[in-house]
């Protein structure tokens, strides 16, 4: 967590610009945001407005369905222990492999856009009615509410899949998701001007064992015709430059139990 030199608001460690006054922040760039090479592997990004930088490897406690959730202390206000922010969970080490198989006679186009416009993922994942959100860099979206949506969508565009007949694509998910949580009272004075809505923050929870739903969204046409014609491999990535290029024409949904993977067959 850093302080914007222009408006004194607390901002994320890797933000290139202050989301409150748009002032450029030194020492950041688009490369810094690309923490995870594949969907779901970006846990090193401190990813929610009003959150201090995530700390891993501290003592943890277990909850019934999620765990482990850490209980360390971050102090962003003057004086020791005044503001204790929730720490992010340590990854469980388990990975679910989600497979998308094309059994049709023609190529299919998997769009990274979903019903939640700012969710950039090749698949949608839902846990108990709570969506797992991804941003354009393939890391965790740092927005728990639609009010903050624009900040995780600022770069626009995301990569989807072209899957040719008989081929299959795979996406990994390590079971992590954001959970909205109340900001501790001791932190409210520090963050009220910088958090929208005031008093809310986020923490990463790790699904140890439990049900999840996978949804694959297809676009009727390829967003970039030249790239689609050039795709001679079984699977190619193609960049959807804006949401209108990824208009959803069909959706396919399956359920599974983590850490088991899921298979979505398009027939």
PDB file of C-alpha atoms in Angstrom:
ATOM      1  CA  UNK A   1       0.000   0.000   0.000  1.00  0.00           C
ATOM      2  CA  UNK A   2       1.309   3.470  -0.925  1.00  0.00           C
ATOM      3  CA  UNK A   3       0.151   7.060  -0.498  1.00  0.00           C
ATOM      4  CA  UNK A   4      -0.671   9.142  -3.570  1.00  0.00           C
ATOM      5  CA  UNK A   5       1.588  12.236  -3.578  1.00  0.00           C
ATOM      6  CA  UNK A   6      -1.224  14.341  -5.085  1.00  0.00           C
ATOM      7  CA  UNK A   7      -4.249  13.570  -2.875  1.00  0.00           C
ATOM      8  CA  UNK A   8      -2.763  11.564   0.050  1.00  0.00           C
ATOM      9  CA  UNK A   9      -5.125   8.640  -0.603  1.00  0.00           C
ATOM     10  CA  UNK A  10      -3.938   5.088   0.022  1.00  0.00           C
ATOM     11  CA  UNK A  11      -3.567   3.169  -3.237  1.00  0.00           C
ATOM     12  CA  UNK A  12      -2.598  -0.356  -4.272  1.00  0.00           C
ATOM     13  CA  UNK A  13       1.072  -1.194  -4.476  1.00  0.00           C
ATOM     14  CA  UNK A  14       0.989  -1.797  -8.255  1.00  0.00           C
ATOM     15  CA  UNK A  15      -1.526   0.817  -9.408  1.00  0.00           C
ATOM     16  CA  UNK A  16      -0.061   2.895 -12.277  1.00  0.00           C
ATOM     17  CA  UNK A  17      -2.405   5.813 -11.459  1.00  0.00           C
ATOM     18  CA  UNK A  18      -4.287   6.953  -8.396  1.00  0.00           C
ATOM     19  CA  UNK A  19      -7.918   5.784  -8.869  1.00  0.00           C
ATOM     20  CA  UNK A  20      -9.161   8.828  -6.981  1.00  0.00           C
ATOM     21  CA  UNK A  21      -7.395  11.779  -8.643  1.00  0.00           C
ATOM     22  CA  UNK A  22      -5.821  10.037 -11.718  1.00  0.00           C
ATOM     23  CA  UNK A  23      -2.353  11.282 -10.770  1.00  0.00           C
ATOM     24  CA  UNK A  24       0.459   9.050 -12.146  1.00  0.00           C
ATOM     25  CA  UNK A  25       2.259   7.014  -9.509  1.00  0.00           C
ATOM     26  CA  UNK A  26       6.040   6.549  -9.769  1.00  0.00           C
ATOM     27  CA  UNK A  27       7.617   3.164 -10.228  1.00  0.00           C
ATOM     28  CA  UNK A  28       4.682   1.295 -11.802  1.00  0.00           C
ATOM     29  CA  UNK A  29       3.764   0.079 -15.246  1.00  0.00           C
ATOM     30  CA  UNK A  30       1.662  -2.401 -17.164  1.00  0.00           C
ATOM     31  CA  UNK A  31       4.295  -5.124 -16.782  1.00  0.00           C
ATOM     32  CA  UNK A  32       4.028  -4.907 -13.018  1.00  0.00           C
ATOM     33  CA  UNK A  33       0.380  -5.909 -13.190  1.00  0.00           C
ATOM     34  CA  UNK A  34       0.979  -9.105 -15.101  1.00  0.00           C
ATOM     35  CA  UNK A  35       1.729 -11.239 -12.078  1.00  0.00           C
ATOM     36  CA  UNK A  36       0.067 -14.497 -13.163  1.00  0.00           C
ATOM     37  CA  UNK A  37       0.771 -16.197 -16.479  1.00  0.00           C
ATOM     38  CA  UNK A  38      -2.427 -18.194 -16.319  1.00  0.00           C
ATOM     39  CA  UNK A  39      -5.879 -17.519 -14.893  1.00  0.00           C
ATOM     40  CA  UNK A  40      -5.981 -17.894 -11.138  1.00  0.00           C
ATOM     41  CA  UNK A  41      -2.257 -17.768 -10.383  1.00  0.00           C
ATOM     42  CA  UNK A  42      -1.948 -14.108  -9.428  1.00  0.00           C
ATOM     43  CA  UNK A  43      -2.014 -14.341  -5.651  1.00  0.00           C
ATOM     44  CA  UNK A  44       1.062 -12.143  -5.273  1.00  0.00           C
ATOM     45  CA  UNK A  45      -0.896  -9.033  -6.286  1.00  0.00           C
ATOM     46  CA  UNK A  46      -2.197  -7.029  -3.314  1.00  0.00           C
ATOM     47  CA  UNK A  47      -5.518  -6.691  -4.957  1.00  0.00           C
ATOM     48  CA  UNK A  48      -8.283  -4.764  -3.234  1.00  0.00           C
ATOM     49  CA  UNK A  49      -8.777  -1.061  -2.675  1.00  0.00           C
ATOM     50  CA  UNK A  50      -8.385  -0.318   1.009  1.00  0.00           C
ATOM     51  CA  UNK A  51      -6.229  -3.446   1.485  1.00  0.00           C
ATOM     52  CA  UNK A  52      -2.662  -3.414   2.630  1.00  0.00           C
ATOM     53  CA  UNK A  53      -0.199  -5.505   0.671  1.00  0.00           C
ATOM     54  CA  UNK A  54      -0.999  -9.198   1.103  1.00  0.00           C
ATOM     55  CA  UNK A  55       1.213 -11.030   3.591  1.00  0.00           C
ATOM     56  CA  UNK A  56       1.768 -14.782   3.326  1.00  0.00           C
ATOM     57  CA  UNK A  57       3.312 -17.326   5.612  1.00  0.00           C
ATOM     58  CA  UNK A  58       1.976 -16.012   8.934  1.00  0.00           C
ATOM     59  CA  UNK A  59       0.068 -18.132  11.493  1.00  0.00           C
ATOM     60  CA  UNK A  60      -3.436 -19.031  10.312  1.00  0.00           C
ATOM     61  CA  UNK A  61      -6.747 -20.292  11.633  1.00  0.00           C
ATOM     62  CA  UNK A  62      -9.156 -22.647   9.880  1.00  0.00           C
ATOM     63  CA  UNK A  63     -12.822 -22.046   9.083  1.00  0.00           C
ATOM     64  CA  UNK A  64     -15.434 -24.642   8.121  1.00  0.00           C
ATOM     65  CA  UNK A  65     -15.405 -24.340   4.320  1.00  0.00           C
ATOM     66  CA  UNK A  66     -12.586 -21.915   3.704  1.00  0.00           C
ATOM     67  CA  UNK A  67      -9.087 -21.806   5.046  1.00  0.00           C
ATOM     68  CA  UNK A  68      -6.482 -21.005   6.085  1.00  0.00           C
ATOM     69  CA  UNK A  69      -7.215 -17.306   6.810  1.00  0.00           C
ATOM     70  CA  UNK A  70      -4.312 -15.393   8.361  1.00  0.00           C
ATOM     71  CA  UNK A  71      -4.527 -13.125  11.384  1.00  0.00           C
ATOM     72  CA  UNK A  72      -1.458 -10.936  10.969  1.00  0.00           C
ATOM     73  CA  UNK A  73      -1.387  -7.201  11.546  1.00  0.00           C
ATOM     74  CA  UNK A  74      -0.790  -4.405   9.033  1.00  0.00           C
ATOM     75  CA  UNK A  75      -0.376  -0.912  10.476  1.00  0.00           C
ATOM     76  CA  UNK A  76      -1.035   1.946   8.083  1.00  0.00           C
ATOM     77  CA  UNK A  77      -1.970   4.551  10.693  1.00  0.00           C
ATOM     78  CA  UNK A  78       0.368   6.231  13.138  1.00  0.00           C
ATOM     79  CA  UNK A  79       1.066   4.176  16.227  1.00  0.00           C
ATOM     80  CA  UNK A  80       1.341   0.410  16.621  1.00  0.00           C
ATOM     81  CA  UNK A  81      -1.686  -1.854  16.161  1.00  0.00           C
ATOM     82  CA  UNK A  82      -4.215   0.899  15.535  1.00  0.00           C
ATOM     83  CA  UNK A  83      -5.487  -0.484  12.223  1.00  0.00           C
ATOM     84  CA  UNK A  84      -5.504  -4.264  11.737  1.00  0.00           C
ATOM     85  CA  UNK A  85      -6.501  -5.223   8.187  1.00  0.00           C
ATOM     86  CA  UNK A  86      -7.486  -8.795   7.282  1.00  0.00           C
ATOM     87  CA  UNK A  87      -4.675 -10.747   5.676  1.00  0.00           C
ATOM     88  CA  UNK A  88      -5.108 -12.939   2.629  1.00  0.00           C
ATOM     89  CA  UNK A  89      -5.289 -16.707   2.857  1.00  0.00           C
ATOM     90  CA  UNK A  90      -2.355 -18.884   1.961  1.00  0.00           C
ATOM     91  CA  UNK A  91      -3.005 -21.002  -1.169  1.00  0.00           C
ATOM     92  CA  UNK A  92      -3.943 -24.575  -0.327  1.00  0.00           C
ATOM     93  CA  UNK A  93      -1.622 -26.010  -2.967  1.00  0.00           C
ATOM     94  CA  UNK A  94      -4.506 -27.716  -4.785  1.00  0.00           C
ATOM     95  CA  UNK A  95      -5.369 -26.855  -8.402  1.00  0.00           C
ATOM     96  CA  UNK A  96      -8.537 -27.675 -10.314  1.00  0.00           C
ATOM     97  CA  UNK A  97      -8.050 -28.220 -14.049  1.00  0.00           C
ATOM     98  CA  UNK A  98     -11.011 -27.027 -16.119  1.00  0.00           C
ATOM     99  CA  UNK A  99     -11.213 -28.538 -19.614  1.00  0.00           C
ATOM    100  CA  UNK A 100     -13.232 -27.098 -22.512  1.00  0.00           C
ATOM    101  CA  UNK A 101     -13.711 -29.595 -25.355  1.00  0.00           C
ATOM    102  CA  UNK A 102     -15.100 -28.733 -28.812  1.00  0.00           C
ATOM    103  CA  UNK A 103     -17.127 -31.602 -30.310  1.00  0.00           C
ATOM    104  CA  UNK A 104     -18.640 -29.452 -33.049  1.00  0.00           C
ATOM    105  CA  UNK A 105     -17.739 -29.420 -36.738  1.00  0.00           C
ATOM    106  CA  UNK A 106     -16.640 -25.783 -36.634  1.00  0.00           C
ATOM    107  CA  UNK A 107     -14.400 -23.665 -34.432  1.00  0.00           C
ATOM    108  CA  UNK A 108     -15.843 -22.107 -31.279  1.00  0.00           C
ATOM    109  CA  UNK A 109     -14.895 -18.736 -29.794  1.00  0.00           C
ATOM    110  CA  UNK A 110     -14.689 -18.591 -26.005  1.00  0.00           C
ATOM    111  CA  UNK A 111     -15.168 -14.990 -24.883  1.00  0.00           C
ATOM    112  CA  UNK A 112     -13.534 -13.660 -21.701  1.00  0.00           C
ATOM    113  CA  UNK A 113     -16.534 -11.433 -21.010  1.00  0.00           C
ATOM    114  CA  UNK A 114     -19.366 -12.416 -18.703  1.00  0.00           C
ATOM    115  CA  UNK A 115     -22.601 -11.075 -17.287  1.00  0.00           C
ATOM    116  CA  UNK A 116     -20.384  -9.054 -14.954  1.00  0.00           C
ATOM    117  CA  UNK A 117     -18.775  -6.776 -17.541  1.00  0.00           C
ATOM    118  CA  UNK A 118     -15.482  -6.424 -15.726  1.00  0.00           C
ATOM    119  CA  UNK A 119     -14.854 -10.124 -15.207  1.00  0.00           C
ATOM    120  CA  UNK A 120     -11.971 -11.045 -17.521  1.00  0.00           C
ATOM    121  CA  UNK A 121     -11.661 -14.824 -17.411  1.00  0.00           C
ATOM    122  CA  UNK A 122     -11.774 -17.552 -20.032  1.00  0.00           C
ATOM    123  CA  UNK A 123     -14.306 -19.239 -17.755  1.00  0.00           C
ATOM    124  CA  UNK A 124     -16.724 -17.949 -15.118  1.00  0.00           C
ATOM    125  CA  UNK A 125     -16.447 -19.600 -11.700  1.00  0.00           C
ATOM    126  CA  UNK A 126     -19.097 -19.289  -9.024  1.00  0.00           C
ATOM    127  CA  UNK A 127     -18.798 -20.517  -5.421  1.00  0.00           C
ATOM    128  CA  UNK A 128     -22.008 -20.483  -3.391  1.00  0.00           C
ATOM    129  CA  UNK A 129     -23.432 -17.638  -5.433  1.00  0.00           C
ATOM    130  CA  UNK A 130     -20.234 -15.612  -5.149  1.00  0.00           C
ATOM    131  CA  UNK A 131     -18.364 -15.017  -8.431  1.00  0.00           C
ATOM    132  CA  UNK A 132     -14.618 -15.387  -8.675  1.00  0.00           C
ATOM    133  CA  UNK A 133     -13.471 -12.173 -10.354  1.00  0.00           C
ATOM    134  CA  UNK A 134     -10.464 -11.812 -12.662  1.00  0.00           C
ATOM    135  CA  UNK A 135      -9.006  -8.643 -14.149  1.00  0.00           C
ATOM    136  CA  UNK A 136      -7.425  -7.985 -17.553  1.00  0.00           C
ATOM    137  CA  UNK A 137      -3.988  -9.170 -16.387  1.00  0.00           C
ATOM    138  CA  UNK A 138      -5.253 -12.641 -15.466  1.00  0.00           C
ATOM    139  CA  UNK A 139      -4.949 -11.884 -11.761  1.00  0.00           C
ATOM    140  CA  UNK A 140      -7.521 -11.293  -9.056  1.00  0.00           C
ATOM    141  CA  UNK A 141      -9.731  -8.300  -9.684  1.00  0.00           C
ATOM    142  CA  UNK A 142      -9.293  -5.704  -6.960  1.00  0.00           C
ATOM    143  CA  UNK A 143     -13.003  -4.802  -6.976  1.00  0.00           C
ATOM    144  CA  UNK A 144     -15.570  -6.372  -4.691  1.00  0.00           C
ATOM    145  CA  UNK A 145     -18.417  -4.185  -5.912  1.00  0.00           C
ATOM    146  CA  UNK A 146     -19.620  -2.767  -9.212  1.00  0.00           C
ATOM    147  CA  UNK A 147     -18.823   0.731  -7.895  1.00  0.00           C
ATOM    148  CA  UNK A 148     -15.150  -0.139  -8.134  1.00  0.00           C
ATOM    149  CA  UNK A 149     -15.495  -2.019 -11.406  1.00  0.00           C
ATOM    150  CA  UNK A 150     -13.904   0.618 -13.625  1.00  0.00           C
ATOM    151  CA  UNK A 151     -10.611   0.472 -11.774  1.00  0.00           C
ATOM    152  CA  UNK A 152     -10.064  -3.184 -12.619  1.00  0.00           C
ATOM    153  CA  UNK A 153     -11.212  -2.640 -16.219  1.00  0.00           C
ATOM    154  CA  UNK A 154      -9.174   0.431 -17.068  1.00  0.00           C
ATOM    155  CA  UNK A 155      -6.909  -1.254 -19.604  1.00  0.00           C
ATOM    156  CA  UNK A 156      -9.800  -2.975 -21.387  1.00  0.00           C
ATOM    157  CA  UNK A 157      -9.673  -6.076 -23.533  1.00  0.00           C
ATOM    158  CA  UNK A 158      -8.790  -9.637 -22.640  1.00  0.00           C
ATOM    159  CA  UNK A 159      -7.751 -12.886 -24.290  1.00  0.00           C
ATOM    160  CA  UNK A 160     -10.241 -15.613 -25.151  1.00  0.00           C
ATOM    161  CA  UNK A 161      -9.897 -18.956 -26.915  1.00  0.00           C
ATOM    162  CA  UNK A 162     -10.358 -20.225 -30.443  1.00  0.00           C
ATOM    163  CA  UNK A 163     -10.924 -23.976 -30.120  1.00  0.00           C
ATOM    164  CA  UNK A 164     -10.943 -25.891 -33.386  1.00  0.00           C
ATOM    165  CA  UNK A 165     -13.041 -29.061 -33.931  1.00  0.00           C
ATOM    166  CA  UNK A 166     -11.897 -31.993 -31.800  1.00  0.00           C
ATOM    167  CA  UNK A 167      -9.504 -29.883 -29.715  1.00  0.00           C
ATOM    168  CA  UNK A 168      -9.639 -28.927 -26.048  1.00  0.00           C
ATOM    169  CA  UNK A 169      -8.374 -26.013 -23.962  1.00  0.00           C
ATOM    170  CA  UNK A 170      -7.545 -26.006 -20.266  1.00  0.00           C
ATOM    171  CA  UNK A 171      -7.736 -23.385 -17.511  1.00  0.00           C
ATOM    172  CA  UNK A 172      -6.286 -23.781 -14.013  1.00  0.00           C
ATOM    173  CA  UNK A 173      -7.888 -22.476 -10.821  1.00  0.00           C
ATOM    174  CA  UNK A 174      -6.228 -22.730  -7.404  1.00  0.00           C
ATOM    175  CA  UNK A 175      -9.426 -22.361  -5.398  1.00  0.00           C
ATOM    176  CA  UNK A 176      -8.950 -18.757  -4.311  1.00  0.00           C
ATOM    177  CA  UNK A 177     -11.682 -16.115  -4.376  1.00  0.00           C
ATOM    178  CA  UNK A 178     -12.357 -12.701  -2.927  1.00  0.00           C
ATOM    179  CA  UNK A 179     -14.706 -12.297   0.010  1.00  0.00           C
ATOM    180  CA  UNK A 180     -16.076  -8.877   0.929  1.00  0.00           C
ATOM    181  CA  UNK A 181     -15.559  -8.072   4.590  1.00  0.00           C
ATOM    182  CA  UNK A 182     -16.180  -5.116   6.890  1.00  0.00           C
ATOM    183  CA  UNK A 183     -13.292  -2.762   7.457  1.00  0.00           C
ATOM    184  CA  UNK A 184     -12.234  -2.787  11.132  1.00  0.00           C
ATOM    185  CA  UNK A 185     -13.489   0.269  13.004  1.00  0.00           C
ATOM    186  CA  UNK A 186      -9.947   1.367  13.808  1.00  0.00           C
ATOM    187  CA  UNK A 187      -9.240   1.645  10.069  1.00  0.00           C
ATOM    188  CA  UNK A 188     -12.319   3.614   9.034  1.00  0.00           C
ATOM    189  CA  UNK A 189     -10.865   7.065   9.718  1.00  0.00           C
ATOM    190  CA  UNK A 190      -7.844   6.159   7.611  1.00  0.00           C
ATOM    191  CA  UNK A 191      -9.734   4.750   4.644  1.00  0.00           C
ATOM    192  CA  UNK A 192     -13.161   6.429   4.539  1.00  0.00           C
ATOM    193  CA  UNK A 193     -12.049   8.875   1.844  1.00  0.00           C
ATOM    194  CA  UNK A 194     -10.442   6.153  -0.244  1.00  0.00           C
ATOM    195  CA  UNK A 195     -12.834   3.210  -0.023  1.00  0.00           C
ATOM    196  CA  UNK A 196     -16.071   2.959  -1.997  1.00  0.00           C
ATOM    197  CA  UNK A 197     -18.364   2.032  -0.365  1.00  0.00           C
ATOM    198  CA  UNK A 198     -16.779   3.278   2.913  1.00  0.00           C
ATOM    199  CA  UNK A 199     -16.139   0.615   5.501  1.00  0.00           C
ATOM    200  CA  UNK A 200     -15.708  -2.287   3.052  1.00  0.00           C
ATOM    201  CA  UNK A 201     -12.550  -4.118   2.099  1.00  0.00           C
ATOM    202  CA  UNK A 202     -11.693  -7.562   0.699  1.00  0.00           C
ATOM    203  CA  UNK A 203      -9.697 -10.604   1.642  1.00  0.00           C
ATOM    204  CA  UNK A 204      -8.677 -13.684  -0.307  1.00  0.00           C
ATOM    205  CA  UNK A 205     -10.231 -16.933   0.893  1.00  0.00           C
ATOM    206  CA  UNK A 206      -9.069 -20.341  -0.278  1.00  0.00           C
ATOM    207  CA  UNK A 207     -11.604 -23.052  -1.006  1.00  0.00           C
ATOM    208  CA  UNK A 208     -10.226 -26.222   0.581  1.00  0.00           C
ATOM    209  CA  UNK A 209     -13.104 -28.495  -0.393  1.00  0.00           C
ATOM    210  CA  UNK A 210     -16.491 -27.545  -1.751  1.00  0.00           C
ATOM    211  CA  UNK A 211     -18.767 -27.190  -4.755  1.00  0.00           C
ATOM    212  CA  UNK A 212     -18.210 -24.704  -7.543  1.00  0.00           C
ATOM    213  CA  UNK A 213     -19.845 -23.968 -10.887  1.00  0.00           C
ATOM    214  CA  UNK A 214     -18.032 -23.321 -14.165  1.00  0.00           C
ATOM    215  CA  UNK A 215     -19.652 -21.412 -17.019  1.00  0.00           C
ATOM    216  CA  UNK A 216     -18.158 -21.142 -20.514  1.00  0.00           C
ATOM    217  CA  UNK A 217     -19.450 -18.295 -22.689  1.00  0.00           C
ATOM    218  CA  UNK A 218     -19.261 -18.452 -26.482  1.00  0.00           C
ATOM    219  CA  UNK A 219     -19.281 -15.612 -28.970  1.00  0.00           C
ATOM    220  CA  UNK A 220     -21.036 -16.295 -32.276  1.00  0.00           C
ATOM    221  CA  UNK A 221     -18.219 -14.818 -34.354  1.00  0.00           C
ATOM    222  CA  UNK A 222     -14.482 -14.436 -34.018  1.00  0.00           C
ATOM    223  CA  UNK A 223     -13.560 -10.903 -32.892  1.00  0.00           C
ATOM    224  CA  UNK A 224     -10.532 -10.684 -35.207  1.00  0.00           C
ATOM    225  CA  UNK A 225     -11.177 -12.520 -38.464  1.00  0.00           C
ATOM    226  CA  UNK A 226      -7.542 -12.596 -39.616  1.00  0.00           C
ATOM    227  CA  UNK A 227      -6.387 -14.205 -36.370  1.00  0.00           C
ATOM    228  CA  UNK A 228      -9.105 -16.829 -36.568  1.00  0.00           C
ATOM    229  CA  UNK A 229      -8.210 -17.760 -40.124  1.00  0.00           C
ATOM    230  CA  UNK A 230      -4.567 -18.053 -39.091  1.00  0.00           C
ATOM    231  CA  UNK A 231      -5.321 -20.436 -36.220  1.00  0.00           C
ATOM    232  CA  UNK A 232      -4.215 -23.824 -37.521  1.00  0.00           C
ATOM    233  CA  UNK A 233      -3.425 -25.289 -34.100  1.00  0.00           C
ATOM    234  CA  UNK A 234      -6.053 -27.007 -31.997  1.00  0.00           C
ATOM    235  CA  UNK A 235      -6.309 -24.033 -29.640  1.00  0.00           C
ATOM    236  CA  UNK A 236      -5.271 -20.394 -30.081  1.00  0.00           C
ATOM    237  CA  UNK A 237      -5.623 -17.342 -27.891  1.00  0.00           C
ATOM    238  CA  UNK A 238      -7.338 -14.361 -29.499  1.00  0.00           C
ATOM    239  CA  UNK A 239      -7.642 -10.873 -28.035  1.00  0.00           C
ATOM    240  CA  UNK A 240     -11.120  -9.393 -27.574  1.00  0.00           C
ATOM    241  CA  UNK A 241     -10.435  -5.661 -27.717  1.00  0.00           C
ATOM    242  CA  UNK A 242     -13.706  -4.528 -26.124  1.00  0.00           C
ATOM    243  CA  UNK A 243     -16.832  -6.097 -24.569  1.00  0.00           C
ATOM    244  CA  UNK A 244     -18.961  -5.548 -27.695  1.00  0.00           C
ATOM    245  CA  UNK A 245     -16.647  -7.926 -29.569  1.00  0.00           C
ATOM    246  CA  UNK A 246     -17.365 -10.629 -27.011  1.00  0.00           C
ATOM    247  CA  UNK A 247     -21.152 -10.573 -27.053  1.00  0.00           C
ATOM    248  CA  UNK A 248     -22.345 -13.858 -25.547  1.00  0.00           C
ATOM    249  CA  UNK A 249     -24.419 -16.053 -27.864  1.00  0.00           C
ATOM    250  CA  UNK A 250     -24.339 -19.319 -25.848  1.00  0.00           C
ATOM    251  CA  UNK A 251     -23.369 -20.440 -22.355  1.00  0.00           C
ATOM    252  CA  UNK A 252     -22.539 -23.912 -21.033  1.00  0.00           C
ATOM    253  CA  UNK A 253     -22.434 -24.725 -17.331  1.00  0.00           C
ATOM    254  CA  UNK A 254     -21.207 -27.644 -15.209  1.00  0.00           C
ATOM    255  CA  UNK A 255     -20.665 -28.170 -11.473  1.00  0.00           C
ATOM    256  CA  UNK A 256     -17.804 -29.904  -9.701  1.00  0.00           C
ATOM    257  CA  UNK A 257     -16.298 -30.284  -6.234  1.00  0.00           C
ATOM    258  CA  UNK A 258     -12.925 -28.674  -5.584  1.00  0.00           C
ATOM    259  CA  UNK A 259     -10.148 -29.772  -5.870  1.00  0.00           C
ATOM    260  CA  UNK A 260     -11.519 -32.015  -8.631  1.00  0.00           C
ATOM    261  CA  UNK A 261     -11.494 -30.489 -12.091  1.00  0.00           C
ATOM    262  CA  UNK A 262     -14.436 -29.913 -14.407  1.00  0.00           C
ATOM    263  CA  UNK A 263     -15.094 -30.817 -18.050  1.00  0.00           C
ATOM    264  CA  UNK A 264     -17.254 -28.667 -20.324  1.00  0.00           C
ATOM    265  CA  UNK A 265     -18.095 -30.344 -23.632  1.00  0.00           C
ATOM    266  CA  UNK A 266     -19.455 -28.151 -26.422  1.00  0.00           C
ATOM    267  CA  UNK A 267     -21.638 -30.252 -28.741  1.00  0.00           C
TER     268      UNK A 267
END
